[in-house]
JSON list of C-alpha atoms in Angstrom, two decimals:
[
{"chain": "A", "resi": 21, "resn": "UNK", "atom": "CA", "xyz": [0.00, 0.00, 0.00]},
{"chain": "A", "resi": 22, "resn": "UNK", "atom": "CA", "xyz": [1.62, 3.23, -1.19]},
{"chain": "A", "resi": 23, "resn": "UNK", "atom": "CA", "xyz": [2.00, 5.91, 1.51]},
{"chain": "A", "resi": 24, "resn": "UNK", "atom": "CA", "xyz": [0.27, 9.22, 0.93]},
{"chain": "A", "resi": 25, "resn": "UNK", "atom": "CA", "xyz": [2.36, 12.37, 1.01]},
{"chain": "A", "resi": 26, "resn": "UNK", "atom": "CA", "xyz": [1.09, 15.89, 1.54]},
{"chain": "A", "resi": 27, "resn": "UNK", "atom": "CA", "xyz": [1.30, 18.49, 0.28]},
{"chain": "A", "resi": 28, "resn": "UNK", "atom": "CA", "xyz": [2.09, 17.56, -3.32]},
{"chain": "A", "resi": 29, "resn": "UNK", "atom": "CA", "xyz": [4.07, 20.75, -3.84]},
{"chain": "A", "resi": 30, "resn": "UNK", "atom": "CA", "xyz": [5.34, 23.66, -1.77]},
{"chain": "A", "resi": 31, "resn": "UNK", "atom": "CA", "xyz": [6.87, 26.99, -2.74]},
{"chain": "A", "resi": 32, "resn": "UNK", "atom": "CA", "xyz": [8.75, 28.85, -0.02]},
{"chain": "A", "resi": 33, "resn": "UNK", "atom": "CA", "xyz": [11.04, 31.80, 0.31]},
{"chain": "A", "resi": 34, "resn": "UNK", "atom": "CA", "xyz": [14.50, 31.20, 1.70]},
{"chain": "A", "resi": 35, "resn": "UNK", "atom": "CA", "xyz": [14.40, 31.15, 5.49]},
{"chain": "A", "resi": 36, "resn": "UNK", "atom": "CA", "xyz": [10.82, 29.91, 5.79]},
{"chain": "A", "resi": 37, "resn": "UNK", "atom": "CA", "xyz": [9.83, 26.60, 7.37]},
{"chain": "A", "resi": 38, "resn": "UNK", "atom": "CA", "xyz": [8.12, 23.61, 5.77]},
{"chain": "A", "resi": 39, "resn": "UNK", "atom": "CA", "xyz": [6.45, 20.42, 6.94]},
{"chain": "A", "resi": 40, "resn": "UNK", "atom": "CA", "xyz": [5.96, 17.37, 4.72]},
{"chain": "A", "resi": 41, "resn": "UNK", "atom": "CA", "xyz": [3.65, 14.61, 5.89]},
{"chain": "A", "resi": 42, "resn": "UNK", "atom": "CA", "xyz": [3.61, 10.90, 5.09]},
{"chain": "A", "resi": 43, "resn": "UNK", "atom": "CA", "xyz": [0.79, 8.62, 6.14]},
{"chain": "A", "resi": 44, "resn": "UNK", "atom": "CA", "xyz": [0.03, 4.95, 5.69]},
{"chain": "A", "resi": 45, "resn": "UNK", "atom": "CA", "xyz": [-3.06, 2.79, 6.01]},
{"chain": "A", "resi": 46, "resn": "UNK", "atom": "CA", "xyz": [-0.92, -0.05, 7.38]},
{"chain": "A", "resi": 47, "resn": "UNK", "atom": "CA", "xyz": [1.01, -0.40, 10.60]},
{"chain": "A", "resi": 48, "resn": "UNK", "atom": "CA", "xyz": [4.59, 0.69, 10.05]},
{"chain": "A", "resi": 49, "resn": "UNK", "atom": "CA", "xyz": [7.93, -0.63, 11.18]},
{"chain": "A", "resi": 50, "resn": "UNK", "atom": "CA", "xyz": [10.02, 2.15, 9.69]},
{"chain": "A", "resi": 51, "resn": "UNK", "atom": "CA", "xyz": [9.90, 5.31, 7.61]},
{"chain": "A", "resi": 52, "resn": "UNK", "atom": "CA", "xyz": [12.68, 6.36, 5.24]},
{"chain": "A", "resi": 53, "resn": "UNK", "atom": "CA", "xyz": [13.12, 9.89, 3.89]},
{"chain": "A", "resi": 54, "resn": "UNK", "atom": "CA", "xyz": [14.99, 10.75, 0.67]},
{"chain": "A", "resi": 55, "resn": "UNK", "atom": "CA", "xyz": [15.50, 13.92, -1.36]},
{"chain": "A", "resi": 56, "resn": "UNK", "atom": "CA", "xyz": [15.88, 13.88, -5.12]},
{"chain": "A", "resi": 57, "resn": "UNK", "atom": "CA", "xyz": [17.04, 16.82, -7.21]},
{"chain": "A", "resi": 58, "resn": "UNK", "atom": "CA", "xyz": [16.02, 17.04, -10.84]},
{"chain": "A", "resi": 59, "resn": "UNK", "atom": "CA", "xyz": [17.94, 14.55, -12.97]},
{"chain": "A", "resi": 60, "resn": "UNK", "atom": "CA", "xyz": [19.79, 13.10, -10.01]},
{"chain": "A", "resi": 61, "resn": "UNK", "atom": "CA", "xyz": [19.51, 9.99, -7.85]},
{"chain": "A", "resi": 62, "resn": "UNK", "atom": "CA", "xyz": [17.60, 10.04, -4.55]},
{"chain": "A", "resi": 63, "resn": "UNK", "atom": "CA", "xyz": [19.80, 10.87, -1.57]},
{"chain": "A", "resi": 64, "resn": "UNK", "atom": "CA", "xyz": [19.19, 9.43, 1.88]},
{"chain": "A", "resi": 65, "resn": "UNK", "atom": "CA", "xyz": [18.12, 11.82, 4.64]},
{"chain": "A", "resi": 66, "resn": "UNK", "atom": "CA", "xyz": [17.13, 9.61, 7.57]},
{"chain": "A", "resi": 67, "resn": "UNK", "atom": "CA", "xyz": [15.41, 6.46, 8.79]},
{"chain": "A", "resi": 68, "resn": "UNK", "atom": "CA", "xyz": [13.02, 6.39, 11.74]},
{"chain": "A", "resi": 69, "resn": "UNK", "atom": "CA", "xyz": [12.78, 2.97, 13.26]},
{"chain": "A", "resi": 70, "resn": "UNK", "atom": "CA", "xyz": [10.84, 3.38, 16.47]},
{"chain": "A", "resi": 71, "resn": "UNK", "atom": "CA", "xyz": [7.43, 4.70, 17.18]},
{"chain": "A", "resi": 72, "resn": "UNK", "atom": "CA", "xyz": [7.73, 8.23, 18.44]},
{"chain": "A", "resi": 73, "resn": "UNK", "atom": "CA", "xyz": [11.33, 8.50, 17.32]},
{"chain": "A", "resi": 74, "resn": "UNK", "atom": "CA", "xyz": [12.58, 11.89, 16.24]},
{"chain": "A", "resi": 75, "resn": "UNK", "atom": "CA", "xyz": [15.76, 12.53, 14.33]},
{"chain": "A", "resi": 76, "resn": "UNK", "atom": "CA", "xyz": [17.46, 15.47, 12.82]},
{"chain": "A", "resi": 77, "resn": "UNK", "atom": "CA", "xyz": [20.62, 16.86, 11.39]},
{"chain": "A", "resi": 78, "resn": "UNK", "atom": "CA", "xyz": [21.40, 20.41, 10.46]},
{"chain": "A", "resi": 79, "resn": "UNK", "atom": "CA", "xyz": [17.97, 22.02, 10.13]},
{"chain": "A", "resi": 80, "resn": "UNK", "atom": "CA", "xyz": [16.09, 18.97, 8.84]},
{"chain": "A", "resi": 81, "resn": "UNK", "atom": "CA", "xyz": [14.33, 16.74, 11.33]},
{"chain": "A", "resi": 82, "resn": "UNK", "atom": "CA", "xyz": [11.57, 14.15, 11.33]},
{"chain": "A", "resi": 83, "resn": "UNK", "atom": "CA", "xyz": [9.15, 12.46, 13.66]},
{"chain": "A", "resi": 84, "resn": "UNK", "atom": "CA", "xyz": [7.39, 9.11, 13.51]},
{"chain": "A", "resi": 85, "resn": "UNK", "atom": "CA", "xyz": [4.03, 8.59, 15.17]},
{"chain": "A", "resi": 86, "resn": "UNK", "atom": "CA", "xyz": [3.59, 4.84, 15.18]},
{"chain": "A", "resi": 87, "resn": "UNK", "atom": "CA", "xyz": [0.04, 4.94, 16.52]},
{"chain": "A", "resi": 88, "resn": "UNK", "atom": "CA", "xyz": [-1.12, 7.32, 13.81]},
{"chain": "A", "resi": 89, "resn": "UNK", "atom": "CA", "xyz": [0.94, 5.48, 11.18]},
{"chain": "A", "resi": 90, "resn": "UNK", "atom": "CA", "xyz": [2.46, 8.70, 9.97]},
{"chain": "A", "resi": 91, "resn": "UNK", "atom": "CA", "xyz": [5.69, 10.62, 9.80]},
{"chain": "A", "resi": 92, "resn": "UNK", "atom": "CA", "xyz": [6.50, 14.26, 9.27]},
{"chain": "A", "resi": 93, "resn": "UNK", "atom": "CA", "xyz": [9.63, 15.88, 7.87]},
{"chain": "A", "resi": 94, "resn": "UNK", "atom": "CA", "xyz": [10.46, 19.37, 9.17]},
{"chain": "A", "resi": 95, "resn": "UNK", "atom": "CA", "xyz": [12.67, 21.79, 7.25]},
{"chain": "A", "resi": 96, "resn": "UNK", "atom": "CA", "xyz": [13.61, 24.80, 9.34]},
{"chain": "A", "resi": 97, "resn": "UNK", "atom": "CA", "xyz": [14.92, 28.09, 7.94]},
{"chain": "A", "resi": 98, "resn": "UNK", "atom": "CA", "xyz": [14.99, 26.58, 4.46]},
{"chain": "A", "resi": 99, "resn": "UNK", "atom": "CA", "xyz": [17.98, 27.11, 2.20]},
{"chain": "A", "resi": 100, "resn": "UNK", "atom": "CA", "xyz": [18.10, 27.18, -1.60]},
{"chain": "A", "resi": 101, "resn": "UNK", "atom": "CA", "xyz": [19.83, 23.79, -1.50]},
{"chain": "A", "resi": 102, "resn": "UNK", "atom": "CA", "xyz": [16.72, 22.23, 0.04]},
{"chain": "A", "resi": 103, "resn": "UNK", "atom": "CA", "xyz": [14.87, 22.45, -3.27]},
{"chain": "A", "resi": 104, "resn": "UNK", "atom": "CA", "xyz": [13.94, 19.10, -4.74]},
{"chain": "A", "resi": 105, "resn": "UNK", "atom": "CA", "xyz": [11.40, 16.31, -4.42]},
{"chain": "A", "resi": 106, "resn": "UNK", "atom": "CA", "xyz": [11.08, 14.61, -1.05]},
{"chain": "A", "resi": 107, "resn": "UNK", "atom": "CA", "xyz": [10.02, 10.98, -0.87]},
{"chain": "A", "resi": 108, "resn": "UNK", "atom": "CA", "xyz": [8.99, 8.95, 2.12]},
{"chain": "A", "resi": 109, "resn": "UNK", "atom": "CA", "xyz": [9.35, 5.20, 1.97]},
{"chain": "A", "resi": 110, "resn": "UNK", "atom": "CA", "xyz": [7.54, 2.96, 4.38]},
{"chain": "A", "resi": 111, "resn": "UNK", "atom": "CA", "xyz": [8.23, -0.53, 5.62]},
{"chain": "A", "resi": 112, "resn": "UNK", "atom": "CA", "xyz": [5.33, -2.44, 7.18]},
{"chain": "A", "resi": 113, "resn": "UNK", "atom": "CA", "xyz": [7.52, -4.93, 9.02]},
{"chain": "A", "resi": 114, "resn": "UNK", "atom": "CA", "xyz": [11.21, -5.55, 9.53]},
{"chain": "A", "resi": 115, "resn": "UNK", "atom": "CA", "xyz": [13.00, -6.56, 6.35]},
{"chain": "A", "resi": 116, "resn": "UNK", "atom": "CA", "xyz": [9.91, -5.89, 4.25]},
{"chain": "A", "resi": 117, "resn": "UNK", "atom": "CA", "xyz": [10.16, -4.04, 0.97]},
{"chain": "A", "resi": 118, "resn": "UNK", "atom": "CA", "xyz": [10.17, -0.25, 1.04]},
{"chain": "A", "resi": 119, "resn": "UNK", "atom": "CA", "xyz": [7.26, 1.40, -0.77]},
{"chain": "A", "resi": 120, "resn": "UNK", "atom": "CA", "xyz": [7.75, 5.03, -1.76]},
{"chain": "A", "resi": 121, "resn": "UNK", "atom": "CA", "xyz": [5.12, 7.74, -1.91]},
{"chain": "A", "resi": 122, "resn": "UNK", "atom": "CA", "xyz": [4.58, 9.95, -4.95]},
{"chain": "A", "resi": 123, "resn": "UNK", "atom": "CA", "xyz": [6.76, 12.69, -3.54]},
{"chain": "A", "resi": 124, "resn": "UNK", "atom": "CA", "xyz": [6.46, 16.32, -2.44]},
{"chain": "A", "resi": 125, "resn": "UNK", "atom": "CA", "xyz": [8.06, 18.93, -4.70]},
{"chain": "A", "resi": 126, "resn": "UNK", "atom": "CA", "xyz": [9.71, 21.72, -2.73]},
{"chain": "A", "resi": 127, "resn": "UNK", "atom": "CA", "xyz": [10.87, 24.90, -4.44]},
{"chain": "A", "resi": 128, "resn": "UNK", "atom": "CA", "xyz": [12.79, 27.54, -2.50]},
{"chain": "A", "resi": 129, "resn": "UNK", "atom": "CA", "xyz": [12.85, 31.08, -3.83]},
{"chain": "A", "resi": 130, "resn": "UNK", "atom": "CA", "xyz": [15.67, 33.48, -2.97]},
{"chain": "B", "resi": 596, "resn": "UNK", "atom": "CA", "xyz": [34.16, 5.23, -1.11]},
{"chain": "B", "resi": 597, "resn": "UNK", "atom": "CA", "xyz": [32.94, 4.48, -4.63]},
{"chain": "B", "resi": 598, "resn": "UNK", "atom": "CA", "xyz": [29.21, 4.77, -5.13]},
{"chain": "B", "resi": 599, "resn": "UNK", "atom": "CA", "xyz": [26.75, 2.59, -6.98]},
{"chain": "B", "resi": 600, "resn": "UNK", "atom": "CA", "xyz": [27.71, 2.40, -10.66]},
{"chain": "B", "resi": 601, "resn": "UNK", "atom": "CA", "xyz": [25.14, 1.94, -13.41]},
{"chain": "B", "resi": 602, "resn": "UNK", "atom": "CA", "xyz": [25.41, 1.72, -17.17]},
{"chain": "B", "resi": 603, "resn": "UNK", "atom": "CA", "xyz": [24.38, 2.85, -19.64]},
{"chain": "B", "resi": 604, "resn": "UNK", "atom": "CA", "xyz": [23.17, 6.30, -18.54]},
{"chain": "B", "resi": 605, "resn": "UNK", "atom": "CA", "xyz": [20.78, 6.62, -21.48]},
{"chain": "B", "resi": 606, "resn": "UNK", "atom": "CA", "xyz": [19.21, 4.17, -23.88]},
{"chain": "B", "resi": 607, "resn": "UNK", "atom": "CA", "xyz": [16.75, 4.61, -26.71]},
{"chain": "B", "resi": 608, "resn": "UNK", "atom": "CA", "xyz": [15.20, 1.50, -28.27]},
{"chain": "B", "resi": 609, "resn": "UNK", "atom": "CA", "xyz": [12.23, 0.63, -30.40]},
{"chain": "B", "resi": 610, "resn": "UNK", "atom": "CA", "xyz": [9.30, -1.27, -28.92]},
{"chain": "B", "resi": 611, "resn": "UNK", "atom": "CA", "xyz": [9.68, -5.04, -29.01]},
{"chain": "B", "resi": 612, "resn": "UNK", "atom": "CA", "xyz": [13.48, -4.75, -28.82]},
{"chain": "B", "resi": 613, "resn": "UNK", "atom": "CA", "xyz": [15.42, -5.99, -25.84]},
{"chain": "B", "resi": 614, "resn": "UNK", "atom": "CA", "xyz": [17.65, -4.03, -23.47]},
{"chain": "B", "resi": 615, "resn": "UNK", "atom": "CA", "xyz": [19.90, -4.76, -20.51]},
{"chain": "B", "resi": 616, "resn": "UNK", "atom": "CA", "xyz": [21.08, -2.59, -17.64]},
{"chain": "B", "resi": 617, "resn": "UNK", "atom": "CA", "xyz": [24.07, -3.21, -15.43]},
{"chain": "B", "resi": 618, "resn": "UNK", "atom": "CA", "xyz": [24.65, -2.30, -11.79]},
{"chain": "B", "resi": 619, "resn": "UNK", "atom": "CA", "xyz": [27.74, -2.54, -9.60]},
{"chain": "B", "resi": 620, "resn": "UNK", "atom": "CA", "xyz": [26.79, -1.91, -5.95]},
{"chain": "B", "resi": 621, "resn": "UNK", "atom": "CA", "xyz": [28.97, -0.51, -3.19]},
{"chain": "B", "resi": 622, "resn": "UNK", "atom": "CA", "xyz": [31.54, -3.08, -2.13]},
{"chain": "B", "resi": 623, "resn": "UNK", "atom": "CA", "xyz": [30.31, -5.27, 0.68]},
{"chain": "B", "resi": 624, "resn": "UNK", "atom": "CA", "xyz": [26.65, -4.33, 0.38]},
{"chain": "B", "resi": 625, "resn": "UNK", "atom": "CA", "xyz": [24.50, -7.42, 0.72]},
{"chain": "B", "resi": 626, "resn": "UNK", "atom": "CA", "xyz": [21.21, -5.92, -0.42]},
{"chain": "B", "resi": 627, "resn": "UNK", "atom": "CA", "xyz": [20.62, -4.74, -3.98]},
{"chain": "B", "resi": 628, "resn": "UNK", "atom": "CA", "xyz": [17.47, -3.13, -5.35]},
{"chain": "B", "resi": 629, "resn": "UNK", "atom": "CA", "xyz": [16.18, -2.31, -8.81]},
{"chain": "B", "resi": 630, "resn": "UNK", "atom": "CA", "xyz": [13.59, 0.47, -8.97]},
{"chain": "B", "resi": 631, "resn": "UNK", "atom": "CA", "xyz": [11.57, 1.85, -11.87]},
{"chain": "B", "resi": 632, "resn": "UNK", "atom": "CA", "xyz": [10.83, 5.58, -11.67]},
{"chain": "B", "resi": 633, "resn": "UNK", "atom": "CA", "xyz": [8.34, 7.01, -14.12]},
{"chain": "B", "resi": 634, "resn": "UNK", "atom": "CA", "xyz": [8.48, 10.78, -14.55]},
{"chain": "B", "resi": 635, "resn": "UNK", "atom": "CA", "xyz": [6.76, 12.58, -11.71]},
{"chain": "B", "resi": 636, "resn": "UNK", "atom": "CA", "xyz": [6.35, 9.48, -9.53]},
{"chain": "B", "resi": 637, "resn": "UNK", "atom": "CA", "xyz": [8.19, 7.83, -6.69]},
{"chain": "B", "resi": 638, "resn": "UNK", "atom": "CA", "xyz": [10.54, 4.88, -7.26]},
{"chain": "B", "resi": 639, "resn": "UNK", "atom": "CA", "xyz": [8.72, 1.56, -7.61]},
{"chain": "B", "resi": 640, "resn": "UNK", "atom": "CA", "xyz": [10.57, -1.51, -6.40]},
{"chain": "B", "resi": 641, "resn": "UNK", "atom": "CA", "xyz": [10.97, -4.15, -9.11]},
{"chain": "B", "resi": 642, "resn": "UNK", "atom": "CA", "xyz": [13.22, -6.64, -7.38]},
{"chain": "B", "resi": 643, "resn": "UNK", "atom": "CA", "xyz": [15.28, -6.92, -4.20]},
{"chain": "B", "resi": 644, "resn": "UNK", "atom": "CA", "xyz": [18.26, -9.24, -3.74]},
{"chain": "B", "resi": 645, "resn": "UNK", "atom": "CA", "xyz": [19.90, -10.31, -0.51]},
{"chain": "B", "resi": 646, "resn": "UNK", "atom": "CA", "xyz": [23.36, -11.47, -1.60]},
{"chain": "B", "resi": 647, "resn": "UNK", "atom": "CA", "xyz": [22.49, -13.54, -4.70]},
{"chain": "B", "resi": 648, "resn": "UNK", "atom": "CA", "xyz": [19.03, -14.62, -3.58]},
{"chain": "B", "resi": 649, "resn": "UNK", "atom": "CA", "xyz": [15.75, -12.92, -4.49]},
{"chain": "B", "resi": 650, "resn": "UNK", "atom": "CA", "xyz": [13.92, -11.44, -1.48]},
{"chain": "B", "resi": 651, "resn": "UNK", "atom": "CA", "xyz": [11.04, -9.76, -3.32]},
{"chain": "B", "resi": 652, "resn": "UNK", "atom": "CA", "xyz": [10.06, -9.65, -6.97]},
{"chain": "B", "resi": 653, "resn": "UNK", "atom": "CA", "xyz": [6.32, -9.27, -6.54]},
{"chain": "B", "resi": 654, "resn": "UNK", "atom": "CA", "xyz": [6.16, -6.15, -8.73]},
{"chain": "B", "resi": 655, "resn": "UNK", "atom": "CA", "xyz": [8.44, -7.41, -11.48]},
{"chain": "B", "resi": 656, "resn": "UNK", "atom": "CA", "xyz": [6.55, -8.07, -14.76]},
{"chain": "B", "resi": 657, "resn": "UNK", "atom": "CA", "xyz": [8.05, -11.50, -15.14]},
{"chain": "B", "resi": 658, "resn": "UNK", "atom": "CA", "xyz": [6.72, -12.06, -18.65]},
{"chain": "B", "resi": 659, "resn": "UNK", "atom": "CA", "xyz": [9.17, -9.45, -19.95]},
{"chain": "B", "resi": 660, "resn": "UNK", "atom": "CA", "xyz": [11.54, -8.46, -17.14]},
{"chain": "B", "resi": 661, "resn": "UNK", "atom": "CA", "xyz": [14.30, -10.58, -15.67]},
{"chain": "B", "resi": 662, "resn": "UNK", "atom": "CA", "xyz": [17.13, -9.86, -13.27]},
{"chain": "B", "resi": 663, "resn": "UNK", "atom": "CA", "xyz": [20.05, -11.73, -11.85]},
{"chain": "B", "resi": 664, "resn": "UNK", "atom": "CA", "xyz": [22.80, -11.10, -9.36]},
{"chain": "B", "resi": 665, "resn": "UNK", "atom": "CA", "xyz": [25.57, -13.57, -9.94]},
{"chain": "B", "resi": 666, "resn": "UNK", "atom": "CA", "xyz": [28.04, -14.16, -7.12]},
{"chain": "B", "resi": 667, "resn": "UNK", "atom": "CA", "xyz": [26.14, -11.67, -4.96]},
{"chain": "B", "resi": 668, "resn": "UNK", "atom": "CA", "xyz": [27.86, -8.63, -6.47]},
{"chain": "B", "resi": 669, "resn": "UNK", "atom": "CA", "xyz": [26.98, -7.14, -9.88]},
{"chain": "B", "resi": 670, "resn": "UNK", "atom": "CA", "xyz": [23.46, -7.31, -11.20]},
{"chain": "B", "resi": 671, "resn": "UNK", "atom": "CA", "xyz": [21.76, -7.04, -14.58]},
{"chain": "B", "resi": 672, "resn": "UNK", "atom": "CA", "xyz": [18.16, -6.18, -15.37]},
{"chain": "B", "resi": 673, "resn": "UNK", "atom": "CA", "xyz": [16.77, -7.16, -18.75]},
{"chain": "B", "resi": 674, "resn": "UNK", "atom": "CA", "xyz": [13.62, -6.23, -20.61]},
{"chain": "B", "resi": 675, "resn": "UNK", "atom": "CA", "xyz": [12.50, -8.38, -23.52]},
{"chain": "B", "resi": 676, "resn": "UNK", "atom": "CA", "xyz": [10.44, -7.31, -25.40]},
{"chain": "B", "resi": 677, "resn": "UNK", "atom": "CA", "xyz": [10.16, -3.65, -24.41]},
{"chain": "B", "resi": 678, "resn": "UNK", "atom": "CA", "xyz": [6.87, -1.76, -24.46]},
{"chain": "B", "resi": 679, "resn": "UNK", "atom": "CA", "xyz": [6.24, 1.97, -24.71]},
{"chain": "B", "resi": 680, "resn": "UNK", "atom": "CA", "xyz": [5.15, 2.07, -21.05]},
{"chain": "B", "resi": 681, "resn": "UNK", "atom": "CA", "xyz": [8.59, 0.81, -19.97]},
{"chain": "B", "resi": 682, "resn": "UNK", "atom": "CA", "xyz": [10.00, 4.28, -20.66]},
{"chain": "B", "resi": 683, "resn": "UNK", "atom": "CA", "xyz": [11.35, 5.35, -17.28]},
{"chain": "B", "resi": 684, "resn": "UNK", "atom": "CA", "xyz": [14.49, 5.78, -15.23]},
{"chain": "B", "resi": 685, "resn": "UNK", "atom": "CA", "xyz": [15.78, 2.50, -13.83]},
{"chain": "B", "resi": 686, "resn": "UNK", "atom": "CA", "xyz": [17.56, 3.00, -10.54]},
{"chain": "B", "resi": 687, "resn": "UNK", "atom": "CA", "xyz": [19.83, 0.54, -8.83]},
{"chain": "B", "resi": 688, "resn": "UNK", "atom": "CA", "xyz": [20.46, 0.91, -5.11]},
{"chain": "B", "resi": 689, "resn": "UNK", "atom": "CA", "xyz": [22.42, -1.02, -2.51]},
{"chain": "B", "resi": 690, "resn": "UNK", "atom": "CA", "xyz": [22.53, -1.15, 1.25]},
{"chain": "B", "resi": 691, "resn": "UNK", "atom": "CA", "xyz": [24.67, -2.90, 3.81]},
{"chain": "B", "resi": 692, "resn": "UNK", "atom": "CA", "xyz": [21.66, -4.87, 4.95]},
{"chain": "B", "resi": 693, "resn": "UNK", "atom": "CA", "xyz": [17.90, -4.79, 4.73]},
{"chain": "B", "resi": 694, "resn": "UNK", "atom": "CA", "xyz": [16.08, -1.94, 6.47]},
{"chain": "B", "resi": 695, "resn": "UNK", "atom": "CA", "xyz": [19.17, 0.30, 6.36]},
{"chain": "B", "resi": 696, "resn": "UNK", "atom": "CA", "xyz": [20.23, 3.36, 4.36]},
{"chain": "B", "resi": 697, "resn": "UNK", "atom": "CA", "xyz": [20.16, 2.75, 0.63]},
{"chain": "B", "resi": 698, "resn": "UNK", "atom": "CA", "xyz": [22.61, 4.37, -1.79]},
{"chain": "B", "resi": 699, "resn": "UNK", "atom": "CA", "xyz": [21.29, 4.99, -5.29]},
{"chain": "B", "resi": 700, "resn": "UNK", "atom": "CA", "xyz": [23.12, 4.99, -8.59]},
{"chain": "B", "resi": 701, "resn": "UNK", "atom": "CA", "xyz": [22.62, 7.72, -11.22]},
{"chain": "B", "resi": 702, "resn": "UNK", "atom": "CA", "xyz": [20.12, 5.56, -13.04]},
{"chain": "B", "resi": 703, "resn": "UNK", "atom": "CA", "xyz": [19.54, 4.58, -16.66]},
{"chain": "B", "resi": 704, "resn": "UNK", "atom": "CA", "xyz": [17.01, 6.65, -18.57]},
{"chain": "B", "resi": 705, "resn": "UNK", "atom": "CA", "xyz": [15.20, 4.34, -20.99]},
{"chain": "B", "resi": 706, "resn": "UNK", "atom": "CA", "xyz": [13.12, 5.69, -23.84]},
{"chain": "B", "resi": 707, "resn": "UNK", "atom": "CA", "xyz": [11.05, 3.22, -25.85]},
{"chain": "B", "resi": 708, "resn": "UNK", "atom": "CA", "xyz": [9.82, 4.58, -29.18]}
]
């Protein structure tokens, strides 16, 4: 079951914050977040493995609400380099296949 | 550390022809994935290997697609015969183990005309 991402697209000015949501109809074991720039390969951001786990590096962080079967990615004080398409991938049980959502396109304006 | 290598980068073929893609994962990575990414969509898993064994190929159109990973290292993905709807970017990824960070190659952009 493909996870649902929202919003589909976001346009921000540099320095503004953004939240990208990922929800699933199935119980989740893990959530994976990747960013893909146009014409390039997806690049790993983080994996959340435990319910309620929060992670972050630099000004990008994420949370995982196991009970609600959803995860959110937070981009704080966005930079031009944050532009791209963000994908969440969900795993319904350990060592299961990862199913990616359709992506959220983020465009940062100077 | 060398990344995931894929070739060719681009391929244009006519429908009903065959095509093969090659992937060399990061050294030591046990898990290898092939994804199909159609423009504007997320990557769709075609097949997942653990060493040289198939873990999941439930979304692989087996009547035309085949993949192998000999000796648990390099992998090839073949399409025979190709259809117009196979036009996509084919991404290979590898990870040290299942449920861990995956590293993607640059992909092969396939156009079927």
